[in-house]
mmCIF file of C-alpha atoms in Angstrom:
data_model
loop_
_atom_site.group_PDB
_atom_site.id
_atom_site.type_symbol
_atom_site.label_atom_id
_atom_site.label_comp_id
_atom_site.label_asym_id
_atom_site.label_seq_id
_atom_site.Cartn_x
_atom_site.Cartn_y
_atom_site.Cartn_z
ATOM 1 C CA MET A 1 111.170 24.703 138.623
ATOM 2 C CA THR A 2 113.465 22.057 138.181
ATOM 3 C CA ARG A 3 114.209 21.034 134.823
ATOM 4 C CA HIS A 4 113.081 18.020 134.929
ATOM 5 C CA GLU A 5 109.673 19.978 134.837
ATOM 6 C CA GLY A 6 107.127 21.595 132.121
ATOM 7 C CA ARG A 7 109.267 23.141 128.980
ATOM 8 C CA LEU A 8 112.836 21.897 130.135
ATOM 9 C CA GLY A 9 111.495 17.858 131.261
ATOM 10 C CA ALA A 10 110.660 17.835 127.503
ATOM 11 C CA LEU A 11 113.858 19.097 125.986
ATOM 12 C CA ALA A 12 115.599 16.749 128.374
ATOM 13 C CA ALA A 13 114.007 14.004 126.904
ATOM 14 C CA VAL A 14 114.606 14.937 123.089
ATOM 15 C CA ASP A 15 118.679 16.469 123.817
ATOM 16 C CA ALA A 16 120.029 16.590 127.903
ATOM 17 C CA PRO A 17 122.553 18.558 127.347
ATOM 18 C CA ALA A 18 120.621 20.986 125.546
ATOM 19 C CA ALA A 19 118.226 21.434 128.282
ATOM 20 C CA GLU A 20 121.164 21.907 131.179
ATOM 21 C CA LEU A 21 122.198 24.546 128.973
ATOM 22 C CA ALA A 22 118.727 26.441 129.140
ATOM 23 C CA ASP A 23 118.825 25.502 132.724
ATOM 24 C CA ARG A 24 121.816 26.888 133.071
ATOM 25 C CA MET A 25 120.547 29.454 131.245
ATOM 26 C CA VAL A 26 117.803 30.471 133.527
ATOM 27 C CA GLY A 27 119.697 30.856 136.519
ATOM 28 C CA LEU A 28 122.423 33.530 134.870
ATOM 29 C CA SER A 29 119.646 35.418 133.657
ATOM 30 C CA VAL A 30 117.683 35.722 137.476
ATOM 31 C CA ARG A 31 121.882 36.867 138.653
ATOM 32 C CA GLY A 32 122.310 39.144 135.260
ATOM 33 C CA LEU A 33 119.067 41.026 135.975
ATOM 34 C CA PRO A 34 119.887 43.164 139.213
ATOM 35 C CA PRO A 35 122.555 44.563 137.452
ATOM 36 C CA GLY A 36 120.955 46.552 135.002
ATOM 37 C CA TYR A 37 118.164 47.465 136.828
ATOM 38 C CA ALA A 38 117.907 51.139 138.750
ATOM 39 C CA ASP A 39 115.077 53.058 140.062
ATOM 40 C CA GLY A 40 112.595 50.829 138.862
ATOM 41 C CA MET A 41 112.976 50.230 135.420
ATOM 42 C CA PHE A 42 115.791 48.736 133.217
ATOM 43 C CA VAL A 43 118.364 50.383 131.516
ATOM 44 C CA PHE A 44 118.176 49.836 127.474
ATOM 45 C CA THR A 45 121.740 47.644 127.358
ATOM 46 C CA ARG A 46 124.956 46.652 129.271
ATOM 47 C CA ARG A 47 128.083 47.829 127.638
ATOM 48 C CA GLY A 48 131.300 45.716 127.600
ATOM 49 C CA ARG A 49 133.929 47.553 127.860
ATOM 50 C CA ARG A 50 137.656 45.744 127.854
ATOM 51 C CA GLY A 51 140.325 47.465 131.133
ATOM 52 C CA ASP A 52 143.623 48.031 130.940
ATOM 53 C CA ASP A 53 143.685 44.264 132.351
ATOM 54 C CA GLY A 54 141.920 42.835 129.466
ATOM 55 C CA ARG A 55 139.582 42.181 132.038
ATOM 56 C CA TRP A 56 135.656 42.640 130.497
ATOM 57 C CA THR A 57 132.674 45.127 132.782
ATOM 58 C CA ALA A 58 129.132 45.800 131.564
ATOM 59 C CA VAL A 59 128.720 49.398 131.737
ATOM 60 C CA PRO A 60 124.911 50.604 131.995
ATOM 61 C CA GLU A 61 123.509 52.758 129.673
ATOM 62 C CA GLY A 62 119.671 54.323 129.118
ATOM 63 C CA ARG A 63 116.696 53.594 130.375
ATOM 64 C CA SER A 64 113.790 51.081 128.768
ATOM 65 C CA VAL A 65 110.097 51.060 128.975
ATOM 66 C CA ARG A 66 110.301 48.486 126.212
ATOM 67 C CA TYR A 67 112.556 45.979 127.620
ATOM 68 C CA SER A 68 111.569 46.586 131.273
ATOM 69 C CA ALA A 69 108.021 45.591 130.085
ATOM 70 C CA ILE A 70 109.483 42.260 128.349
ATOM 71 C CA VAL A 71 111.636 41.538 131.877
ATOM 72 C CA ALA A 72 108.260 41.750 133.586
ATOM 73 C CA LEU A 73 106.735 39.042 131.127
ATOM 74 C CA GLY A 74 109.395 36.858 131.928
ATOM 75 C CA ALA A 75 110.017 37.606 135.831
ATOM 76 C CA ALA A 76 106.102 36.813 136.140
ATOM 77 C CA ALA A 77 107.077 33.034 135.875
ATOM 78 C CA LEU A 78 109.214 32.655 139.220
ATOM 79 C CA PRO A 79 108.323 32.234 142.930
ATOM 80 C CA GLU A 80 108.015 35.819 144.372
ATOM 81 C CA ASP A 81 111.731 35.375 146.355
ATOM 82 C CA ARG A 82 112.872 34.901 142.797
ATOM 83 C CA GLN A 83 111.732 38.231 141.407
ATOM 84 C CA ARG A 84 112.953 39.751 144.262
ATOM 85 C CA ASP A 85 116.453 38.426 143.640
ATOM 86 C CA ALA A 86 115.945 38.715 139.658
ATOM 87 C CA LEU A 87 114.507 42.835 140.377
ATOM 88 C CA ALA A 88 116.892 43.653 143.127
ATOM 89 C CA GLY A 89 114.075 43.562 146.093
ATOM 90 C CA ASP A 90 111.004 44.340 144.032
ATOM 91 C CA THR A 91 108.209 42.071 142.960
ATOM 92 C CA VAL A 92 107.030 42.006 139.349
ATOM 93 C CA HIS A 93 104.249 43.972 140.671
ATOM 94 C CA ASP A 94 106.336 46.914 141.549
ATOM 95 C CA LEU A 95 107.504 46.563 137.688
ATOM 96 C CA VAL A 96 104.216 46.531 136.288
ATOM 97 C CA GLY A 97 103.020 49.546 138.413
ATOM 98 C CA ASN A 98 106.417 51.380 137.571
ATOM 99 C CA LEU A 99 105.057 50.950 134.090
ATOM 100 C CA LEU A 100 101.554 51.528 134.405
ATOM 101 C CA LYS A 101 102.772 55.113 135.529
ATOM 102 C CA GLU A 102 104.691 55.698 132.451
ATOM 103 C CA LEU A 103 101.689 55.195 130.290
ATOM 104 C CA PRO A 104 101.555 58.531 129.351
ATOM 105 C CA ALA A 105 104.287 59.391 127.661
ATOM 106 C CA VAL A 106 104.234 55.863 125.850
ATOM 107 C CA ALA A 107 103.528 56.731 122.055
ATOM 108 C CA ASN A 108 104.476 53.891 120.583
ATOM 109 C CA LEU A 109 101.856 51.183 119.385
ATOM 110 C CA GLY A 110 104.544 48.401 120.264
ATOM 111 C CA ASP A 111 105.443 49.350 124.176
ATOM 112 C CA ALA A 112 102.113 50.111 124.989
ATOM 113 C CA ALA A 113 101.048 46.783 124.074
ATOM 114 C CA LEU A 114 103.821 44.844 125.912
ATOM 115 C CA ILE A 115 102.840 46.687 129.090
ATOM 116 C CA ALA A 116 99.313 45.398 128.530
ATOM 117 C CA TRP A 117 100.173 42.394 128.534
ATOM 118 C CA ALA A 118 102.877 42.176 131.999
ATOM 119 C CA ALA A 119 99.931 43.766 133.470
ATOM 120 C CA ALA A 120 97.715 41.294 131.861
ATOM 121 C CA GLU A 121 100.026 38.012 132.481
ATOM 122 C CA SER A 122 101.149 39.349 136.272
ATOM 123 C CA GLY A 123 97.489 40.211 137.426
ATOM 124 C CA HIS A 124 97.954 43.814 138.048
ATOM 125 C CA PRO A 125 94.518 45.312 139.067
ATOM 126 C CA ASP A 126 95.390 48.300 136.351
ATOM 127 C CA LEU A 127 95.153 46.714 133.266
ATOM 128 C CA ASP A 128 92.412 48.868 132.835
ATOM 129 C CA ALA A 129 94.627 51.206 132.216
ATOM 130 C CA GLY A 130 96.903 49.929 130.008
ATOM 131 C CA LEU A 131 94.182 48.531 127.779
ATOM 132 C CA ARG A 132 93.104 51.700 127.348
ATOM 133 C CA ARG A 133 96.682 53.126 126.243
ATOM 134 C CA LEU A 134 96.505 50.987 123.995
ATOM 135 C CA ALA A 135 93.107 51.161 122.415
ATOM 136 C CA GLU A 136 94.435 54.636 122.308
ATOM 137 C CA LEU A 137 97.302 54.176 120.027
ATOM 138 C CA GLU A 138 95.285 51.262 118.265
ATOM 139 C CA GLY A 139 92.788 54.383 117.410
ATOM 140 C CA ALA A 140 95.775 56.699 115.493
ATOM 141 C CA VAL A 141 96.565 54.065 113.746
ATOM 142 C CA ARG A 142 94.532 54.740 109.883
ATOM 143 C CA PRO A 143 92.881 52.684 107.272
ATOM 144 C CA GLY A 144 96.275 52.131 104.666
ATOM 145 C CA ASP A 145 98.595 52.955 107.330
ATOM 146 C CA PRO A 146 101.809 50.902 107.251
ATOM 147 C CA VAL A 147 102.465 49.304 110.734
ATOM 148 C CA TYR A 148 105.194 46.871 111.782
ATOM 149 C CA THR A 149 104.054 43.850 111.673
ATOM 150 C CA VAL A 150 106.159 43.310 115.538
ATOM 151 C CA GLU A 151 103.605 45.645 116.797
ATOM 152 C CA VAL A 152 100.934 45.066 115.401
ATOM 153 C CA SER A 153 101.909 41.333 116.628
ATOM 154 C CA TRP A 154 102.332 41.970 120.213
ATOM 155 C CA ALA A 155 99.089 43.848 120.725
ATOM 156 C CA LEU A 156 97.252 40.576 119.527
ATOM 157 C CA ALA A 157 99.406 39.138 122.105
ATOM 158 C CA ALA A 158 98.705 41.262 124.810
ATOM 159 C CA LEU A 159 94.557 41.323 123.396
ATOM 160 C CA VAL A 160 94.455 37.877 124.411
ATOM 161 C CA ALA A 161 96.157 37.849 127.008
ATOM 162 C CA ALA A 162 93.621 39.992 129.066
ATOM 163 C CA HIS A 163 90.735 38.656 127.500
ATOM 164 C CA ARG A 164 92.399 35.666 129.267
ATOM 165 C CA VAL A 165 91.247 36.941 132.464
ATOM 166 C CA ALA A 166 88.856 39.191 131.883
ATOM 167 C CA GLY A 167 86.361 38.234 129.297
ATOM 168 C CA ASP A 168 84.883 40.474 127.146
ATOM 169 C CA GLY A 169 84.675 43.727 129.600
ATOM 170 C CA ASP A 170 84.836 47.081 127.319
ATOM 171 C CA GLY A 171 84.707 45.315 124.437
ATOM 172 C CA LEU A 172 87.434 43.255 124.529
ATOM 173 C CA SER A 173 86.595 40.587 122.133
ATOM 174 C CA GLY A 174 85.588 42.882 118.934
ATOM 175 C CA ARG A 175 89.481 44.437 120.103
ATOM 176 C CA LEU A 176 90.599 40.654 119.745
ATOM 177 C CA ASP A 177 89.014 39.764 116.524
ATOM 178 C CA HIS A 178 90.612 43.147 114.888
ATOM 179 C CA ALA A 179 93.716 42.711 115.776
ATOM 180 C CA ARG A 180 93.848 38.810 114.725
ATOM 181 C CA GLU A 181 91.763 40.044 111.120
ATOM 182 C CA ARG A 182 95.118 42.305 110.846
ATOM 183 C CA LEU A 183 97.280 40.367 111.413
ATOM 184 C CA LEU A 184 96.347 36.785 109.362
ATOM 185 C CA THR A 185 95.721 39.590 106.455
ATOM 186 C CA GLY A 186 99.170 40.711 106.448
ATOM 187 C CA LEU A 187 100.682 37.004 105.908
ATOM 188 C CA ARG A 188 98.901 38.334 102.609
ATOM 189 C CA GLY A 189 99.691 35.278 100.601
ATOM 190 C CA ASP A 190 103.639 35.559 101.764
ATOM 191 C CA ARG A 191 105.417 32.809 102.992
ATOM 192 C CA LEU A 192 106.524 33.975 106.187
ATOM 193 C CA TYR A 193 105.622 38.097 107.405
ATOM 194 C CA ARG A 194 106.783 40.519 105.875
ATOM 195 C CA HIS A 195 108.936 44.307 108.133
ATOM 196 C CA VAL A 196 106.345 46.499 107.490
ATOM 197 C CA LEU A 197 101.822 45.880 107.115
ATOM 198 C CA GLY A 198 101.266 47.727 104.434
ATOM 199 C CA PRO A 199 103.443 50.646 101.917
ATOM 200 C CA ALA A 200 107.463 50.448 102.304
ATOM 201 C CA SER A 201 110.099 50.836 100.159
ATOM 202 C CA TRP A 202 109.962 49.021 97.265
ATOM 203 C CA TYR A 203 113.546 47.480 97.892
ATOM 204 C CA ARG A 204 112.997 46.428 101.310
ATOM 205 C CA ALA A 205 109.470 45.591 101.124
ATOM 206 C CA HIS A 206 109.208 42.121 100.621
ATOM 207 C CA VAL A 207 112.045 41.597 103.711
ATOM 208 C CA GLY A 208 110.796 40.091 107.219
ATOM 209 C CA CYS A 209 113.640 39.903 109.943
ATOM 210 C CA PHE A 210 113.716 37.251 112.585
ATOM 211 C CA ALA A 211 111.416 38.461 114.987
ATOM 212 C CA ASP A 212 109.184 39.201 111.986
ATOM 213 C CA GLN A 213 108.503 36.051 112.745
ATOM 214 C CA VAL A 214 108.418 34.839 115.335
ATOM 215 C CA TYR A 215 106.277 37.870 117.169
ATOM 216 C CA PRO A 216 102.982 36.981 114.758
ATOM 217 C CA LEU A 217 104.113 32.791 115.522
ATOM 218 C CA GLN A 218 103.377 33.596 118.918
ATOM 219 C CA ALA A 219 100.465 35.852 119.015
ATOM 220 C CA LEU A 220 98.849 33.042 116.433
ATOM 221 C CA ALA A 221 99.715 30.498 118.478
ATOM 222 C CA ARG A 222 98.520 32.155 121.503
ATOM 223 C CA LEU A 223 95.067 32.982 120.071
ATOM 224 C CA HIS A 224 94.348 29.653 118.738
ATOM 225 C CA ALA A 225 94.896 28.612 122.035
ATOM 226 C CA HIS A 226 92.533 30.366 124.094
ATOM 227 C CA THR A 227 90.064 30.673 121.314
ATOM 228 C CA GLY A 228 90.566 27.447 119.610
ATOM 229 C CA ASP A 229 91.119 29.380 115.924
ATOM 230 C CA GLY A 230 92.136 27.876 113.723
ATOM 231 C CA ASP A 231 92.937 29.988 110.708
ATOM 232 C CA ALA A 232 95.265 31.626 113.622
ATOM 233 C CA LEU A 233 96.942 27.447 114.239
ATOM 234 C CA LYS A 234 97.089 27.602 110.094
ATOM 235 C CA ALA A 235 99.606 30.799 110.091
ATOM 236 C CA ALA A 236 101.139 29.838 112.659
ATOM 237 C CA GLU A 237 102.065 26.692 111.173
ATOM 238 C CA GLN A 238 103.270 27.863 108.147
ATOM 239 C CA ILE A 239 105.709 30.373 109.511
ATOM 240 C CA ALA A 240 107.262 27.756 112.497
ATOM 241 C CA ALA A 241 107.348 25.442 109.105
ATOM 242 C CA GLY A 242 109.454 28.632 107.054
ATOM 243 C CA ILE A 243 112.114 29.193 110.007
ATOM 244 C CA CYS A 244 112.966 25.722 110.438
ATOM 245 C CA ALA A 245 113.276 24.743 106.874
ATOM 246 C CA ALA A 246 115.270 27.616 106.473
ATOM 247 C CA GLN A 247 117.474 26.872 109.514
ATOM 248 C CA GLY A 248 120.982 27.004 109.409
ATOM 249 C CA PRO A 249 123.390 23.885 109.369
ATOM 250 C CA GLU A 250 124.754 24.443 112.762
ATOM 251 C CA GLY A 251 121.425 25.833 114.307
ATOM 252 C CA GLN A 252 121.864 29.373 113.335
ATOM 253 C CA TRP A 253 118.475 31.213 113.631
ATOM 254 C CA TRP A 254 118.810 33.469 110.323
ATOM 255 C CA TRP A 255 118.338 37.531 110.628
ATOM 256 C CA HIS A 256 116.977 37.817 106.801
ATOM 257 C CA TYR A 257 114.063 36.341 104.811
ATOM 258 C CA ASP A 258 112.719 36.527 101.410
ATOM 259 C CA ALA A 259 109.102 36.769 102.478
ATOM 260 C CA ARG A 260 107.427 35.558 99.367
ATOM 261 C CA THR A 261 109.340 32.789 99.242
ATOM 262 C CA GLY A 262 111.230 32.013 102.566
ATOM 263 C CA GLY A 263 114.560 32.166 101.139
ATOM 264 C CA VAL A 264 116.969 33.877 103.544
ATOM 265 C CA VAL A 265 118.196 37.138 102.171
ATOM 266 C CA GLU A 266 120.980 37.964 104.686
ATOM 267 C CA GLY A 267 122.010 35.567 107.339
ATOM 268 C CA TYR A 268 124.105 37.792 109.730
ATOM 269 C CA PRO A 269 124.055 39.113 112.429
ATOM 270 C CA VAL A 270 123.184 35.524 114.630
ATOM 271 C CA TYR A 271 121.707 36.555 118.105
ATOM 272 C CA SER A 272 121.962 35.142 121.230
ATOM 273 C CA VAL A 273 118.310 35.510 122.032
ATOM 274 C CA HIS A 274 116.889 34.345 119.174
ATOM 275 C CA GLN A 275 119.081 30.698 119.801
ATOM 276 C CA LEU A 276 117.994 31.242 123.666
ATOM 277 C CA SER A 277 115.093 32.799 123.695
ATOM 278 C CA MET A 278 112.633 33.334 121.147
ATOM 279 C CA ALA A 279 113.057 30.682 118.820
ATOM 280 C CA PRO A 280 112.298 28.072 121.856
ATOM 281 C CA MET A 281 109.642 30.703 123.411
ATOM 282 C CA ALA A 282 107.141 30.825 120.048
ATOM 283 C CA LEU A 283 107.947 27.075 118.810
ATOM 284 C CA LEU A 284 107.027 25.965 122.326
ATOM 285 C CA ASP A 285 103.933 28.623 122.478
ATOM 286 C CA LEU A 286 103.036 26.329 119.127
ATOM 287 C CA ALA A 287 103.851 23.252 120.380
ATOM 288 C CA ASP A 288 101.536 24.049 123.775
ATOM 289 C CA ALA A 289 99.022 25.133 121.834
ATOM 290 C CA GLY A 290 98.738 21.238 120.480
ATOM 291 C CA GLY A 291 100.965 22.276 117.443
ATOM 292 C CA THR A 292 103.941 20.978 115.083
ATOM 293 C CA SER A 293 106.546 20.362 118.108
ATOM 294 C CA TYR A 294 109.878 21.632 117.211
ATOM 295 C CA LEU A 295 111.768 20.466 119.805
ATOM 296 C CA GLN A 296 115.494 19.154 118.019
ATOM 297 C CA GLU A 297 115.396 22.353 116.214
ATOM 298 C CA ILE A 298 115.546 24.357 119.468
ATOM 299 C CA ALA A 299 118.371 22.083 120.896
ATOM 300 C CA LEU A 300 120.054 22.815 117.837
ATOM 301 C CA GLY A 301 119.886 26.142 117.984
ATOM 302 C CA LEU A 302 120.758 25.502 121.752
ATOM 303 C CA HIS A 303 124.404 24.474 120.666
ATOM 304 C CA TRP A 304 125.336 26.860 118.369
ATOM 305 C CA MET A 305 125.669 29.349 121.567
ATOM 306 C CA THR A 306 128.617 26.490 122.509
ATOM 307 C CA SER A 307 129.992 25.151 119.332
ATOM 308 C CA ARG A 308 130.031 27.901 116.412
ATOM 309 C CA PRO A 309 131.262 27.572 112.899
ATOM 310 C CA GLU A 310 131.717 31.308 113.118
ATOM 311 C CA ILE A 311 133.868 32.686 115.827
ATOM 312 C CA ASP A 312 135.938 31.453 118.735
ATOM 313 C CA ASP A 313 134.908 33.472 121.219
ATOM 314 C CA GLU A 314 132.561 32.771 124.295
ATOM 315 C CA LEU A 315 129.382 34.601 124.025
ATOM 316 C CA ILE A 316 127.983 33.580 127.513
ATOM 317 C CA ILE A 317 130.066 35.127 130.151
ATOM 318 C CA GLU A 318 129.580 33.594 132.956
ATOM 319 C CA GLU A 319 131.490 36.160 135.350
ATOM 320 C CA LEU A 320 128.965 39.191 134.145
ATOM 321 C CA ASP A 321 126.183 37.152 134.403
ATOM 322 C CA LEU A 322 125.135 37.939 130.450
ATOM 323 C CA THR A 323 125.621 36.501 127.052
ATOM 324 C CA TRP A 324 127.586 38.802 124.303
ATOM 325 C CA ARG A 325 124.528 40.671 121.780
ATOM 326 C CA LYS A 326 125.397 38.710 118.676
ATOM 327 C CA ALA A 327 128.052 37.192 116.212
ATOM 328 C CA ALA A 328 128.163 39.633 112.888
ATOM 329 C CA ARG A 329 129.823 40.458 110.382
ATOM 330 C CA ASP A 330 132.573 43.591 110.375
ATOM 331 C CA ASP A 331 129.986 45.323 108.321
ATOM 332 C CA PRO A 332 128.866 49.119 110.472
ATOM 333 C CA LYS A 333 127.699 50.410 107.335
ATOM 334 C CA LYS A 334 125.141 47.677 106.405
ATOM 335 C CA ILE A 335 126.387 47.082 102.947
ATOM 336 C CA VAL A 336 125.647 43.181 103.094
ATOM 337 C CA ARG A 337 122.441 43.408 104.241
ATOM 338 C CA GLY A 338 121.427 46.086 101.402
ATOM 339 C CA VAL A 339 123.080 44.862 98.729
ATOM 340 C CA ARG A 340 121.154 41.539 99.416
ATOM 341 C CA ALA A 341 118.014 42.849 99.949
ATOM 342 C CA VAL A 342 118.230 45.432 96.434
ATOM 343 C CA ALA A 343 119.463 42.516 94.637
ATOM 344 C CA THR A 344 116.278 39.761 96.050
ATOM 345 C CA ALA A 345 113.749 42.836 95.158
ATOM 346 C CA ILE A 346 115.054 42.602 91.632
ATOM 347 C CA ASN A 347 115.583 38.811 91.516
ATOM 348 C CA GLN A 348 114.381 36.242 93.676
ATOM 349 C CA GLY A 349 117.194 33.989 94.977
ATOM 350 C CA SER A 350 120.505 36.402 94.174
ATOM 351 C CA ARG A 351 122.687 35.820 96.712
ATOM 352 C CA ILE A 352 125.989 37.829 95.263
ATOM 353 C CA GLY A 353 127.951 35.348 97.258
ATOM 354 C CA VAL A 354 130.972 37.177 96.617
ATOM 355 C CA LEU A 355 130.178 39.136 99.825
ATOM 356 C CA ASP A 356 130.819 36.261 102.227
ATOM 357 C CA ARG A 357 133.884 36.707 101.181
ATOM 358 C CA ILE A 358 134.260 40.632 101.852
ATOM 359 C CA TYR A 359 132.057 40.691 104.675
ATOM 360 C CA PRO A 360 132.482 37.211 106.910
ATOM 361 C CA PRO A 361 131.117 36.693 109.814
ATOM 362 C CA LEU A 362 133.804 37.363 112.463
ATOM 363 C CA ALA A 363 132.793 40.269 114.288
ATOM 364 C CA VAL A 364 132.115 39.890 118.206
ATOM 365 C CA ASP A 365 128.736 42.688 119.544
ATOM 366 C CA ARG A 366 129.697 42.997 122.961
ATOM 367 C CA GLU A 367 126.558 44.010 125.102
ATOM 368 C CA CYS A 368 123.305 42.669 126.525
ATOM 369 C CA ARG A 369 120.350 43.741 126.682
ATOM 370 C CA PRO A 370 117.742 43.089 129.426
ATOM 371 C CA TYR A 371 115.086 42.237 127.307
ATOM 372 C CA GLU A 372 117.253 39.421 126.196
ATOM 373 C CA LEU A 373 117.570 37.738 129.579
ATOM 374 C CA GLY A 374 113.758 38.551 130.042
ATOM 375 C CA TRP A 375 112.554 37.069 127.171
ATOM 376 C CA LEU A 376 115.129 34.118 128.383
ATOM 377 C CA LEU A 377 112.560 33.023 132.113
ATOM 378 C CA TYR A 378 109.575 33.575 130.205
ATOM 379 C CA ALA A 379 110.696 31.393 127.010
ATOM 380 C CA TRP A 380 111.764 28.052 129.750
ATOM 381 C CA LEU A 381 109.922 28.812 132.539
ATOM 382 C CA PHE A 382 105.939 30.053 130.848
ATOM 383 C CA SER A 383 103.846 27.215 130.443
ATOM 384 C CA LEU A 384 101.111 28.062 128.239
ATOM 385 C CA PRO A 385 97.252 27.486 129.209
ATOM 386 C CA ARG A 386 95.014 25.530 126.941
ATOM 387 C CA ASP A 387 91.365 27.480 127.319
ATOM 388 C CA THR A 388 88.361 25.381 125.988
ATOM 389 C CA PRO A 389 87.910 26.798 122.859
ATOM 390 C CA GLY A 390 85.571 29.481 122.159
ATOM 391 C CA LYS A 391 85.126 28.942 118.170
ATOM 392 C CA GLN A 392 86.734 27.540 115.414
ATOM 393 C CA GLY A 393 88.484 29.693 112.777
#
């Protein structure tokens, strides 16, 4: 796909330099994935290490089923020859097959959902195995148990994708309705989503991070595109409007929000994956589903990657085919985040501005996790199909 097609083309009509950057990053992602792929699975991260000569390398560390599943989703948008480029000779079918074999040991609801989602979107014949494991883990959640917003959102996205390709086999419609209700109920009159749906610590119960907004927005937009669910679209529009209203003046997608009001609790870190991938992915899904278009906000977020007020360091590292993870405060104990969570729990809108002077955002996290490149491919190469609506919410 050239940048004149699909999502890149839509962005080019609004902001050509932003589209050129996104197009360049697609190529970087394909080149940057193979160094993190070994034995049919992706590493957890590639961590920057500076040599005696001052040059940076990126050292692979760990192993991640979750990040491998996200890469599978992104790479599935590539033609087969480019899949082999991104996966060191393998195809997405190979990668998803490896992930499905891991399912008996997968105990995390979100990980199982991502594997099932990747199996559905890649057309893998063993999708049923992913759906069964997802059902087992969903069944282990008791009424009233706290669940993470991100994991519930991935479960809904997986079931939407599976229902699109498999229809109502094995009661998928009922499972889809249950997942929909759980996510919509979780908004519970708030402006944005909280990190946990259910009981949480008093001083953090009101807080939701950027991921807690992006993934519900994406899942609900996809549900509307598939079924015509009006309530899902309304909630997705509310979340999109909330994060876009809070966007920083230089395009920053901030990190922690007060879910009750939509206000920013703590802005930093600002993550490269949010700027390049996650915000565009969710907002473009909303537009594809017939909702509001936020191309200007997407473009502004992209431009932060090349020009920002916080740091002078480059975040796009062409010679290593990766991006450094984030611009952050020099606050390893996360004092600012904790203090502001407590302060806003007691008094909505409290900022304690002195913390900005004590802990300025001058640090760079020099690592790159594979999911960052996987979501980038998904954001810019995927195009959300709109089905004939089956019902209206």
